[in-house]
mmCIF file of C-alpha atoms in Angstrom:
data_model
loop_
_atom_site.group_PDB
_atom_site.id
_atom_site.type_symbol
_atom_site.label_atom_id
_atom_site.label_comp_id
_atom_site.label_asym_id
_atom_site.label_seq_id
_atom_site.Cartn_x
_atom_site.Cartn_y
_atom_site.Cartn_z
ATOM 1 C CA ASP A 1442 1.435 -16.626 11.775
ATOM 2 C CA ALA A 1443 0.882 -13.465 9.754
ATOM 3 C CA ASP A 1444 1.908 -10.196 11.388
ATOM 4 C CA VAL A 1445 -1.131 -8.287 10.060
ATOM 5 C CA THR A 1446 -4.431 -10.109 9.742
ATOM 6 C CA GLN A 1447 -7.784 -9.020 8.361
ATOM 7 C CA THR A 1448 -11.235 -10.494 8.783
ATOM 8 C CA PRO A 1449 -13.259 -11.336 6.863
ATOM 9 C CA ARG A 1450 -11.225 -12.068 3.722
ATOM 10 C CA ASN A 1451 -14.284 -11.922 1.495
ATOM 11 C CA ARG A 1452 -17.713 -10.433 2.084
ATOM 12 C CA ILE A 1453 -20.772 -9.982 -0.066
ATOM 13 C CA THR A 1454 -23.476 -7.731 1.311
ATOM 14 C CA LYS A 1455 -26.464 -5.690 0.225
ATOM 15 C CA THR A 1456 -26.971 -1.974 -0.105
ATOM 16 C CA GLY A 1457 -27.833 -0.358 3.215
ATOM 17 C CA LYS A 1458 -26.266 -3.006 5.440
ATOM 18 C CA ARG A 1459 -23.732 -2.146 8.145
ATOM 19 C CA ILE A 1460 -20.386 -3.847 7.666
ATOM 20 C CA MET A 1461 -17.323 -4.030 9.894
ATOM 21 C CA LEU A 1462 -13.880 -5.022 8.694
ATOM 22 C CA GLU A 1463 -11.347 -5.913 11.347
ATOM 23 C CA CYS A 1464 -7.583 -5.671 11.445
ATOM 24 C CA SER A 1465 -5.174 -7.064 14.027
ATOM 25 C CA GLN A 1466 -1.396 -6.851 14.173
ATOM 26 C CA THR A 1467 1.352 -8.467 16.207
ATOM 27 C CA LYS A 1468 4.152 -6.186 15.020
ATOM 28 C CA GLY A 1469 3.842 -3.850 17.998
ATOM 29 C CA HIS A 1470 3.450 -0.856 15.701
ATOM 30 C CA ASP A 1471 1.655 2.264 16.857
ATOM 31 C CA ARG A 1472 0.483 3.375 13.429
ATOM 32 C CA MET A 1473 -2.336 1.712 11.534
ATOM 33 C CA TYR A 1474 -4.033 2.545 8.242
ATOM 34 C CA TRP A 1475 -7.048 1.583 6.154
ATOM 35 C CA TYR A 1476 -6.855 1.765 2.363
ATOM 36 C CA ARG A 1477 -9.115 0.844 -0.489
ATOM 37 C CA GLN A 1478 -7.984 -0.314 -3.913
ATOM 38 C CA ASP A 1479 -10.073 -0.042 -7.050
ATOM 39 C CA PRO A 1480 -9.101 -1.433 -10.476
ATOM 40 C CA GLY A 1481 -6.841 0.988 -12.343
ATOM 41 C CA LEU A 1482 -6.443 3.285 -9.337
ATOM 42 C CA GLY A 1483 -3.717 3.441 -6.741
ATOM 43 C CA LEU A 1484 -4.326 2.634 -3.116
ATOM 44 C CA ARG A 1485 -6.249 5.441 -1.417
ATOM 45 C CA LEU A 1486 -6.162 6.229 2.266
ATOM 46 C CA ILE A 1487 -9.456 6.080 4.151
ATOM 47 C CA TYR A 1488 -8.406 6.606 7.783
ATOM 48 C CA TYR A 1489 -5.255 6.364 9.836
ATOM 49 C CA SER A 1490 -4.366 6.213 13.492
ATOM 50 C CA PHE A 1491 -1.023 7.027 15.083
ATOM 51 C CA ASP A 1492 -1.999 5.673 18.477
ATOM 52 C CA VAL A 1493 -5.091 4.539 20.399
ATOM 53 C CA LYS A 1494 -6.255 8.100 21.053
ATOM 54 C CA ASP A 1495 -5.450 9.447 17.602
ATOM 55 C CA ILE A 1496 -7.774 9.005 14.602
ATOM 56 C CA ASN A 1497 -7.426 10.957 11.370
ATOM 57 C CA LYS A 1498 -9.380 11.154 8.148
ATOM 58 C CA GLY A 1499 -7.642 10.242 4.952
ATOM 59 C CA GLU A 1500 -8.332 11.138 1.352
ATOM 60 C CA ILE A 1501 -11.697 9.311 1.055
ATOM 61 C CA SER A 1502 -13.260 9.020 4.527
ATOM 62 C CA ASP A 1503 -16.881 9.843 3.586
ATOM 63 C CA GLY A 1504 -19.151 6.851 4.226
ATOM 64 C CA TYR A 1505 -16.645 5.172 6.558
ATOM 65 C CA SER A 1506 -15.840 5.238 10.259
ATOM 66 C CA VAL A 1507 -13.103 3.587 12.306
ATOM 67 C CA SER A 1508 -12.379 2.451 15.824
ATOM 68 C CA ARG A 1509 -8.967 1.858 17.401
ATOM 69 C CA GLN A 1510 -9.844 -0.542 20.190
ATOM 70 C CA ALA A 1511 -6.262 -1.226 21.225
ATOM 71 C CA GLN A 1512 -2.763 -0.756 19.880
ATOM 72 C CA ALA A 1513 -3.154 -4.020 17.992
ATOM 73 C CA LYS A 1514 -6.684 -3.569 16.619
ATOM 74 C CA PHE A 1515 -8.161 -1.134 14.115
ATOM 75 C CA SER A 1516 -11.593 -1.704 12.608
ATOM 76 C CA LEU A 1517 -13.295 -0.065 9.654
ATOM 77 C CA SER A 1518 -17.074 0.307 9.439
ATOM 78 C CA LEU A 1519 -19.382 1.046 6.573
ATOM 79 C CA GLU A 1520 -22.510 2.326 8.300
ATOM 80 C CA SER A 1521 -24.748 1.914 5.259
ATOM 81 C CA ALA A 1522 -22.973 0.152 2.433
ATOM 82 C CA ILE A 1523 -23.465 1.292 -1.160
ATOM 83 C CA PRO A 1524 -22.377 -0.388 -4.406
ATOM 84 C CA ASN A 1525 -19.532 2.044 -5.137
ATOM 85 C CA GLN A 1526 -17.876 0.858 -1.933
ATOM 86 C CA THR A 1527 -17.223 -2.440 -3.679
ATOM 87 C CA ALA A 1528 -13.422 -2.702 -3.550
ATOM 88 C CA LEU A 1529 -10.415 -4.450 -2.073
ATOM 89 C CA TYR A 1530 -9.664 -3.096 1.408
ATOM 90 C CA PHE A 1531 -6.253 -3.226 3.027
ATOM 91 C CA CYS A 1532 -5.094 -2.595 6.545
ATOM 92 C CA ALA A 1533 -1.455 -1.615 7.072
ATOM 93 C CA THR A 1534 0.861 -0.798 9.955
ATOM 94 C CA SER A 1535 4.083 1.120 10.395
ATOM 95 C CA ASP A 1536 6.498 1.881 13.176
ATOM 96 C CA GLY A 1537 6.825 5.530 12.247
ATOM 97 C CA ALA A 1538 9.171 6.323 15.065
ATOM 98 C CA ARG A 1539 10.476 9.851 14.909
ATOM 99 C CA GLY A 1540 13.647 10.218 12.952
ATOM 100 C CA LEU A 1541 14.334 8.160 9.877
ATOM 101 C CA ALA A 1542 11.781 8.482 7.079
ATOM 102 C CA GLU A 1543 12.449 4.829 6.368
ATOM 103 C CA ASN A 1544 10.735 3.934 9.658
ATOM 104 C CA ASN A 1545 7.531 4.725 7.778
ATOM 105 C CA GLU A 1546 7.764 1.453 5.820
ATOM 106 C CA GLN A 1547 4.275 -0.033 5.814
ATOM 107 C CA PHE A 1548 3.285 -3.666 6.232
ATOM 108 C CA PHE A 1549 0.007 -4.807 4.746
ATOM 109 C CA GLY A 1550 -2.639 -7.314 5.697
ATOM 110 C CA PRO A 1551 -3.918 -9.813 3.121
ATOM 111 C CA GLY A 1552 -6.887 -7.662 2.122
ATOM 112 C CA THR A 1553 -10.661 -7.976 2.319
ATOM 113 C CA ARG A 1554 -12.612 -8.234 -0.899
ATOM 114 C CA LEU A 1555 -15.956 -6.498 -0.321
ATOM 115 C CA THR A 1556 -18.850 -6.642 -2.756
ATOM 116 C CA VAL A 1557 -21.929 -4.496 -2.188
ATOM 117 C CA LEU A 1558 -24.916 -5.552 -4.263
ATOM 118 C CA LYS B 761 -1.989 15.020 -12.841
ATOM 119 C CA ASN B 762 -1.082 12.326 -10.316
ATOM 120 C CA GLU B 763 1.663 13.247 -7.898
ATOM 121 C CA VAL B 764 3.211 9.797 -8.400
ATOM 122 C CA GLU B 765 3.474 8.287 -11.847
ATOM 123 C CA GLN B 766 4.822 4.912 -12.880
ATOM 124 C CA SER B 767 5.999 3.637 -16.217
ATOM 125 C CA PRO B 768 5.375 1.458 -17.974
ATOM 126 C CA GLN B 769 1.837 0.507 -16.949
ATOM 127 C CA ASN B 770 2.306 -2.970 -18.387
ATOM 128 C CA LEU B 771 5.507 -4.862 -19.097
ATOM 129 C CA THR B 772 6.035 -8.310 -20.587
ATOM 130 C CA ALA B 773 9.484 -9.873 -20.489
ATOM 131 C CA GLN B 774 11.147 -13.166 -21.238
ATOM 132 C CA GLU B 775 12.625 -15.162 -18.396
ATOM 133 C CA GLY B 776 16.173 -14.017 -17.681
ATOM 134 C CA GLU B 777 15.735 -10.446 -18.923
ATOM 135 C CA PHE B 778 16.802 -7.398 -16.921
ATOM 136 C CA ILE B 779 13.739 -5.355 -15.983
ATOM 137 C CA THR B 780 13.379 -1.701 -15.041
ATOM 138 C CA ILE B 781 10.272 -0.044 -13.644
ATOM 139 C CA ASN B 782 10.267 3.714 -13.216
ATOM 140 C CA CYS B 783 8.580 6.003 -10.723
ATOM 141 C CA SER B 784 8.445 9.795 -10.930
ATOM 142 C CA TYR B 785 6.953 12.198 -8.444
ATOM 143 C CA SER B 786 6.148 15.870 -8.630
ATOM 144 C CA VAL B 787 6.543 17.004 -5.023
ATOM 145 C CA GLY B 788 9.246 16.890 -2.392
ATOM 146 C CA ILE B 789 9.315 13.603 -0.540
ATOM 147 C CA SER B 790 10.945 12.087 2.527
ATOM 148 C CA ALA B 791 11.277 8.566 1.120
ATOM 149 C CA LEU B 792 10.052 6.247 -1.592
ATOM 150 C CA HIS B 793 8.363 2.892 -0.947
ATOM 151 C CA TRP B 794 8.373 -0.009 -3.410
ATOM 152 C CA LEU B 795 5.748 -2.712 -2.977
ATOM 153 C CA GLN B 796 4.838 -5.920 -4.761
ATOM 154 C CA GLN B 797 1.240 -7.080 -5.151
ATOM 155 C CA HIS B 798 0.845 -10.783 -5.876
ATOM 156 C CA PRO B 799 -1.807 -12.102 -8.296
ATOM 157 C CA GLY B 800 -3.866 -13.165 -5.279
ATOM 158 C CA GLY B 801 -3.935 -9.553 -4.046
ATOM 159 C CA GLY B 802 -1.492 -9.636 -1.136
ATOM 160 C CA ILE B 803 0.932 -6.694 -0.850
ATOM 161 C CA VAL B 804 4.529 -7.112 0.264
ATOM 162 C CA SER B 805 6.958 -4.333 1.128
ATOM 163 C CA LEU B 806 10.127 -4.507 -0.967
ATOM 164 C CA PHE B 807 12.071 -1.347 -0.154
ATOM 165 C CA MET B 808 11.806 1.970 1.603
ATOM 166 C CA LEU B 809 14.600 4.313 0.620
ATOM 167 C CA SER B 810 15.418 7.961 0.985
ATOM 168 C CA SER B 811 18.702 8.098 -0.933
ATOM 169 C CA GLY B 812 21.076 6.071 -3.037
ATOM 170 C CA LYS B 813 20.505 2.422 -3.700
ATOM 171 C CA LYS B 814 19.261 -0.687 -1.901
ATOM 172 C CA LYS B 815 19.620 -4.316 -2.973
ATOM 173 C CA HIS B 816 17.823 -7.440 -1.866
ATOM 174 C CA GLY B 817 18.512 -10.596 -3.807
ATOM 175 C CA ARG B 818 17.746 -9.938 -7.468
ATOM 176 C CA LEU B 819 15.953 -6.665 -6.704
ATOM 177 C CA ILE B 820 17.645 -3.283 -6.756
ATOM 178 C CA ALA B 821 16.005 0.048 -5.996
ATOM 179 C CA THR B 822 17.558 3.424 -6.691
ATOM 180 C CA ILE B 823 16.433 6.944 -6.017
ATOM 181 C CA ASN B 824 17.543 10.377 -7.210
ATOM 182 C CA ILE B 825 15.923 12.915 -4.904
ATOM 183 C CA GLN B 826 16.982 15.925 -7.014
ATOM 184 C CA GLU B 827 15.519 14.476 -10.204
ATOM 185 C CA LYS B 828 12.401 13.206 -8.353
ATOM 186 C CA HIS B 829 12.834 9.739 -9.800
ATOM 187 C CA SER B 830 13.212 6.179 -8.573
ATOM 188 C CA SER B 831 13.743 2.896 -10.378
ATOM 189 C CA LEU B 832 13.182 -0.723 -9.455
ATOM 190 C CA HIS B 833 15.369 -3.235 -11.270
ATOM 191 C CA ILE B 834 14.975 -6.987 -11.406
ATOM 192 C CA THR B 835 17.946 -8.995 -12.593
ATOM 193 C CA ALA B 836 17.600 -12.467 -14.140
ATOM 194 C CA SER B 837 13.815 -12.222 -14.127
ATOM 195 C CA HIS B 838 11.725 -15.311 -13.457
ATOM 196 C CA PRO B 839 8.040 -16.096 -13.997
ATOM 197 C CA ARG B 840 7.512 -15.959 -10.231
ATOM 198 C CA ASP B 841 8.380 -12.236 -10.429
ATOM 199 C CA SER B 842 5.090 -11.701 -12.280
ATOM 200 C CA ALA B 843 3.119 -9.272 -10.140
ATOM 201 C CA VAL B 844 2.047 -5.649 -9.880
ATOM 202 C CA TYR B 845 4.822 -3.379 -8.631
ATOM 203 C CA ILE B 846 3.722 -0.244 -6.830
ATOM 204 C CA CYS B 847 5.713 2.789 -5.824
ATOM 205 C CA ALA B 848 4.534 5.177 -3.131
ATOM 206 C CA ALA B 849 5.992 8.531 -2.161
ATOM 207 C CA LEU B 850 6.183 9.523 1.494
ATOM 208 C CA ILE B 851 4.970 13.123 1.481
ATOM 209 C CA SER B 852 4.791 15.469 4.445
ATOM 210 C CA SER B 853 1.316 16.840 5.086
ATOM 211 C CA GLY B 854 1.176 19.118 8.096
ATOM 212 C CA SER B 855 2.653 17.217 11.025
ATOM 213 C CA ALA B 856 2.094 13.829 9.390
ATOM 214 C CA ARG B 857 3.802 11.993 6.582
ATOM 215 C CA GLN B 858 1.554 10.036 4.240
ATOM 216 C CA LEU B 859 2.096 7.654 1.369
ATOM 217 C CA THR B 860 0.791 8.652 -2.051
ATOM 218 C CA PHE B 861 0.606 5.642 -4.346
ATOM 219 C CA GLY B 862 1.238 5.196 -8.031
ATOM 220 C CA SER B 863 -1.234 3.092 -9.989
ATOM 221 C CA GLY B 864 1.191 0.206 -10.402
ATOM 222 C CA THR B 865 3.099 -1.605 -13.140
ATOM 223 C CA GLN B 866 1.815 -5.013 -14.188
ATOM 224 C CA LEU B 867 4.825 -7.237 -14.901
ATOM 225 C CA THR B 868 4.490 -10.548 -16.699
ATOM 226 C CA VAL B 869 7.570 -12.730 -17.099
ATOM 227 C CA LEU B 870 7.172 -15.492 -19.641
ATOM 228 C CA PRO B 871 9.056 -18.793 -19.367
#
């Protein structure tokens, strides 16, 4: 079984609809992240969470919200989807224990391809 | 100017060739992350390194912190190595450390 899973894997929706993307992990990591990837651009951070009570905005949080329901679950919501939110969305996790920078290695889910018409 | 730049953007090689992908960054970093994105979109972590060199199979990653440069080498390349290779710099921002990603290098290895 995959360590980081995302649902759904593909979604087509219409402008104005509310969408939730879900991420679950079995790695036991405290830190979870949501990224989006657009053609020709690098991955960009939307939100991140270092534990259940800690939520932080990333580079491009406008139009998105998140919920950390448990250590293993981190969901991303688009309250009112718009076409320029069409992208590939990735969830990732890391251990991030204090100390070695290399503990920040991130492990990615398979991605969710979202199309907003 | 992007804080993390990769070169080349696209690379085509013949099977068996030695391949080098470069990553430069403009700020101080804690570590450098190399990732591989498969044609289907999935992303796999290859290396996270803060100094020196790491090797895993036919893949070698090196980093020179002073020169703000890292390289990913693939020896005896194979068509299954065809993918997008992404470097990401771990940069301190306040009390947190975040990854800043390059835009990737598309590698195609021809049989």
